[in-house]
CSV table of C-alpha atoms in Angstrom, one decimal:
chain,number,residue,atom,x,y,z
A,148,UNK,CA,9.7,13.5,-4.9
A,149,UNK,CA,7.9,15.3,-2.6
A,150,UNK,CA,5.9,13.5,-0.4
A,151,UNK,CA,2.5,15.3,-0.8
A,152,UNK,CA,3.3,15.7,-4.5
A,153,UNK,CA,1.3,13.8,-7.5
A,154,UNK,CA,3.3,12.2,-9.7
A,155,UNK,CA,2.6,11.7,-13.1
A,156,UNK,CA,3.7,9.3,-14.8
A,157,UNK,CA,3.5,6.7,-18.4
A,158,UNK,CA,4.6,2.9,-18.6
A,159,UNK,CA,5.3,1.4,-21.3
A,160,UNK,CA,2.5,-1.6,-20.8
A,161,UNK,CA,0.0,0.7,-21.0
A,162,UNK,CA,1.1,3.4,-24.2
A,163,UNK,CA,-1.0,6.4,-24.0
A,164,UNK,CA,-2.2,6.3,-20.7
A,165,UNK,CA,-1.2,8.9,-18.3
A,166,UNK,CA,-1.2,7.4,-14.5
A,167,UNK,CA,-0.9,9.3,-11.3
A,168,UNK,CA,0.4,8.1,-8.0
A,169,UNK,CA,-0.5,10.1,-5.3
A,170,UNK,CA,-1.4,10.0,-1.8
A,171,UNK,CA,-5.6,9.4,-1.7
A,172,UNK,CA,-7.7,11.5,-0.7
A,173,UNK,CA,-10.8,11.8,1.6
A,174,UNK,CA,-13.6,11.3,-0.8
A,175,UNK,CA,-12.0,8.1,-2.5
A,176,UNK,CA,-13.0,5.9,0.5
A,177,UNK,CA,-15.7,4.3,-1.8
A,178,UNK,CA,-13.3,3.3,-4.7
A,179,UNK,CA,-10.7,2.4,-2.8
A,180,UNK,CA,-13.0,-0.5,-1.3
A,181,UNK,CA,-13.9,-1.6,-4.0
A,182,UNK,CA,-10.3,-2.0,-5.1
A,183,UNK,CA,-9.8,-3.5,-1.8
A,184,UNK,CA,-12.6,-6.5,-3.3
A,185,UNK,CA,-9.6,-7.4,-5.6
A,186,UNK,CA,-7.5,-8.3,-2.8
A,187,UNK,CA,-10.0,-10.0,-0.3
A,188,UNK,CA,-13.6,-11.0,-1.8
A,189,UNK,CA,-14.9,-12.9,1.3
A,190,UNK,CA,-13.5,-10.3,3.5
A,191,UNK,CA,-15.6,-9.7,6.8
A,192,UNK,CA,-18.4,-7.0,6.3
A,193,UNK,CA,-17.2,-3.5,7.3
A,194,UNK,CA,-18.9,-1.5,10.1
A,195,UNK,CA,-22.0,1.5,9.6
A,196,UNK,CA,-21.1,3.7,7.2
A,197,UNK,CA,-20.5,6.6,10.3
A,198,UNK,CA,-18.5,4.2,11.8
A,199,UNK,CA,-16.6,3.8,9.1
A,200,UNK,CA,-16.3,7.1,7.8
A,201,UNK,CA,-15.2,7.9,11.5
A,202,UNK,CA,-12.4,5.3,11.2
A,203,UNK,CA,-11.6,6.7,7.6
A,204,UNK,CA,-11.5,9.8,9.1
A,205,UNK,CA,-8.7,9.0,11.6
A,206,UNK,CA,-6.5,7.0,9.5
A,207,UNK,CA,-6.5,10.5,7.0
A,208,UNK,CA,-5.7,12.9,10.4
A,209,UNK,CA,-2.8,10.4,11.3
A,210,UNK,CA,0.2,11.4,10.1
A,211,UNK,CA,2.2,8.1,10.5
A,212,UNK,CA,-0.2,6.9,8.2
A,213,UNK,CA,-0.1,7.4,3.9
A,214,UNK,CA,-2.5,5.7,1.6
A,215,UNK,CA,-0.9,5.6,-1.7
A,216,UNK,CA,-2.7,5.5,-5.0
A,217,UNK,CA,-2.5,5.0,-8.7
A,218,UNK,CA,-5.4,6.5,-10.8
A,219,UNK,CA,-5.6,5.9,-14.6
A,220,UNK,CA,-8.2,8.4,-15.5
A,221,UNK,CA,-9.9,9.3,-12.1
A,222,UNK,CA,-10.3,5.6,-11.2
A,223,UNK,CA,-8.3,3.7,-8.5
A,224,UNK,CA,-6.3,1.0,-10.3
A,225,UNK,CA,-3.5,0.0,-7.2
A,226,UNK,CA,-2.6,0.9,-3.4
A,227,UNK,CA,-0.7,0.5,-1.0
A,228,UNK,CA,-0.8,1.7,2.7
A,229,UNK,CA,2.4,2.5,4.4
A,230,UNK,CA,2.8,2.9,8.6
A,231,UNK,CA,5.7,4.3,10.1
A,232,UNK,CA,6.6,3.5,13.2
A,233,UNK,CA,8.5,5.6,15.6
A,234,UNK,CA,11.6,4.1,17.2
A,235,UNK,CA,14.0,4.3,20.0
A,236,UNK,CA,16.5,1.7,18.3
A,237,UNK,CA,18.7,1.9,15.3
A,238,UNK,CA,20.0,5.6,16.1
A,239,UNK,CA,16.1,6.4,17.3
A,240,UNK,CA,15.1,6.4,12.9
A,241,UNK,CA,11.6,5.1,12.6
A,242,UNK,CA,10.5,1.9,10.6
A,243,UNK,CA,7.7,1.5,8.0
A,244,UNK,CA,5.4,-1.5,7.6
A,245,UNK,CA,3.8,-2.2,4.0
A,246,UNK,CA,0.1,-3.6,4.0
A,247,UNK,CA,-3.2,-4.2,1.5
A,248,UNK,CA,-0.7,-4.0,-1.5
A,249,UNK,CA,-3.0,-4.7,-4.5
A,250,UNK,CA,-3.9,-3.5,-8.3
A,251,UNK,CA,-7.8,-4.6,-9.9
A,252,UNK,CA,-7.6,-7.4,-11.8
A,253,UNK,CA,-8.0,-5.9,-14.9
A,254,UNK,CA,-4.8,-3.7,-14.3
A,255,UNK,CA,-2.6,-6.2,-13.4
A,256,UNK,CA,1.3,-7.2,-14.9
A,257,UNK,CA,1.7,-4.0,-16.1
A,258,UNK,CA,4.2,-2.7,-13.5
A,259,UNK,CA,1.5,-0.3,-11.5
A,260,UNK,CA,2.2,-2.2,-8.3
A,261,UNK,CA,5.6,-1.8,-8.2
A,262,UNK,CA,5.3,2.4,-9.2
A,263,UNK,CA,2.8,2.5,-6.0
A,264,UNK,CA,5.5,0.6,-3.9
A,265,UNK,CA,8.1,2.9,-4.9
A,266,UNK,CA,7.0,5.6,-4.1
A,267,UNK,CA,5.2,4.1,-0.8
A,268,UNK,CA,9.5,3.5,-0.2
A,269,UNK,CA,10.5,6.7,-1.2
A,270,UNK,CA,8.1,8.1,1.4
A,271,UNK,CA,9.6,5.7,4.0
A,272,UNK,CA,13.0,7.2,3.3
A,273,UNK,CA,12.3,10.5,3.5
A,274,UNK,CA,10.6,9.2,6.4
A,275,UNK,CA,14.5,8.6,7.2
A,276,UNK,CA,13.1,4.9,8.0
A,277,UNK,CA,16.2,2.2,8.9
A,278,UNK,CA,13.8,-0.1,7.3
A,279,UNK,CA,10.4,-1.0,5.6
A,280,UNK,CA,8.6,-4.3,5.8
A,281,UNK,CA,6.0,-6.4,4.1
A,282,UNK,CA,4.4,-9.3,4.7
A,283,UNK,CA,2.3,-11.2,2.4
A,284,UNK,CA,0.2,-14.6,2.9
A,285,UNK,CA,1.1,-15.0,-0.9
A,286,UNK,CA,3.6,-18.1,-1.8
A,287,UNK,CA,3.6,-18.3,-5.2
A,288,UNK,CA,6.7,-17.9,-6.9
A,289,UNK,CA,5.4,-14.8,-8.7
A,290,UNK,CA,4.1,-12.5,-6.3
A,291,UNK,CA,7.1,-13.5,-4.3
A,292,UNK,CA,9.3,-12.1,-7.7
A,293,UNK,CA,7.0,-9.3,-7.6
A,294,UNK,CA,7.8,-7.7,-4.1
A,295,UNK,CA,11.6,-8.9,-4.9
A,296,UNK,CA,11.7,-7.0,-8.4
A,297,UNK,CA,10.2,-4.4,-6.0
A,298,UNK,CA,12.9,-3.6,-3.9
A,299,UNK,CA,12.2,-6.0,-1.0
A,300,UNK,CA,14.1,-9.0,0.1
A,301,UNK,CA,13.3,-12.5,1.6
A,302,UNK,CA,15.3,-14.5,4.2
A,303,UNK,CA,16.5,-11.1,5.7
A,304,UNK,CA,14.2,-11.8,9.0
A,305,UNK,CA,12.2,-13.9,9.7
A,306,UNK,CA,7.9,-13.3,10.2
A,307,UNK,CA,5.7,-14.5,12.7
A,308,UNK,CA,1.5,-13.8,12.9
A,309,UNK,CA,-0.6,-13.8,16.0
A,310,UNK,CA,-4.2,-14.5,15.5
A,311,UNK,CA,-6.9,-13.5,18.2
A,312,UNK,CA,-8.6,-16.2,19.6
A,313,UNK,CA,-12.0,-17.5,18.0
A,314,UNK,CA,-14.6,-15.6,18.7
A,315,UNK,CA,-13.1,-12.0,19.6
């Protein structure tokens, strides 16, 4: 798969429906916060709309940086973003760090998360990454099966979180 290549594909949850994973594109900023609603509903309020945009803007010009999509029909049904990280360890390879994995609730158990992972690890490899991770705040048992059934395994390291201090 080529990295800048749609992919096309059918699963058999959803018979008759033709999804495409792809990386996003510029004008889907809209849709793909709303999908982010799905994954944190009390999130904090996002900046201007210029402001945004301008941040939007960068994130697309970076090329460390891939948004990955599935669209059923034109509408944003799952991401994933995916950073890759350069390196001067491990043979100088880069790594890759997984975040905002989520699918609309109305889309959900029907194996589009795990197609957007893929492909968000298949980038990564061709990436030549030593290795990809994700972290999720998640503990139950299924969405821990989920990133597993995914390709991703627990107890490998171990994952600490610095907060900033209240107030900043």
């Amino acid at each position: 798969m080529s990295i800048a290549k749609p992919q096309v594909i059918n699963i058999a949850n959803l018979p008759n429906t033709t999804i495409t994973l792809r990386l996003i594109t510029r004008d889907k900023l809209p849709p793909l916060l709303s999908l982010y609603q799905h994954l944190n509903p009390t999130d904090a309020p996002l900046p201007a709309n210029n402001i945004l945009q301008s941040i939007w803007d960068e994130i697309l010009c970076n090329p460390s940086l891939f948004y990955i999509v599935a669209e059923i029909a034109g509408k944003l049904v799952s991401t994933c973003n995916l950073a890759i990280i350069s390196n001067l360890t491990r043979g100088a390879r880069p790594y890759g760090i997984i975040e905002n994995v989520v699918t609309h609730a109305n889309y959900r158990q029907q194996g589009l998360g795990t197609h957007v992972l893929r492909y968000a690890l298949n980038i990564a490899w061709q990436q030549k990454c030593y290795k990809v991770m994700l972290l999720t705040s998640s503990k139950r048992e299924e969405t821990l099966r989920f990133y597993e059934q995914a390709g991703f395994k627990q107890g490998v390291k171990t994952g600490f979180i610095a907060l900033p201090p209240e107030g900043l």
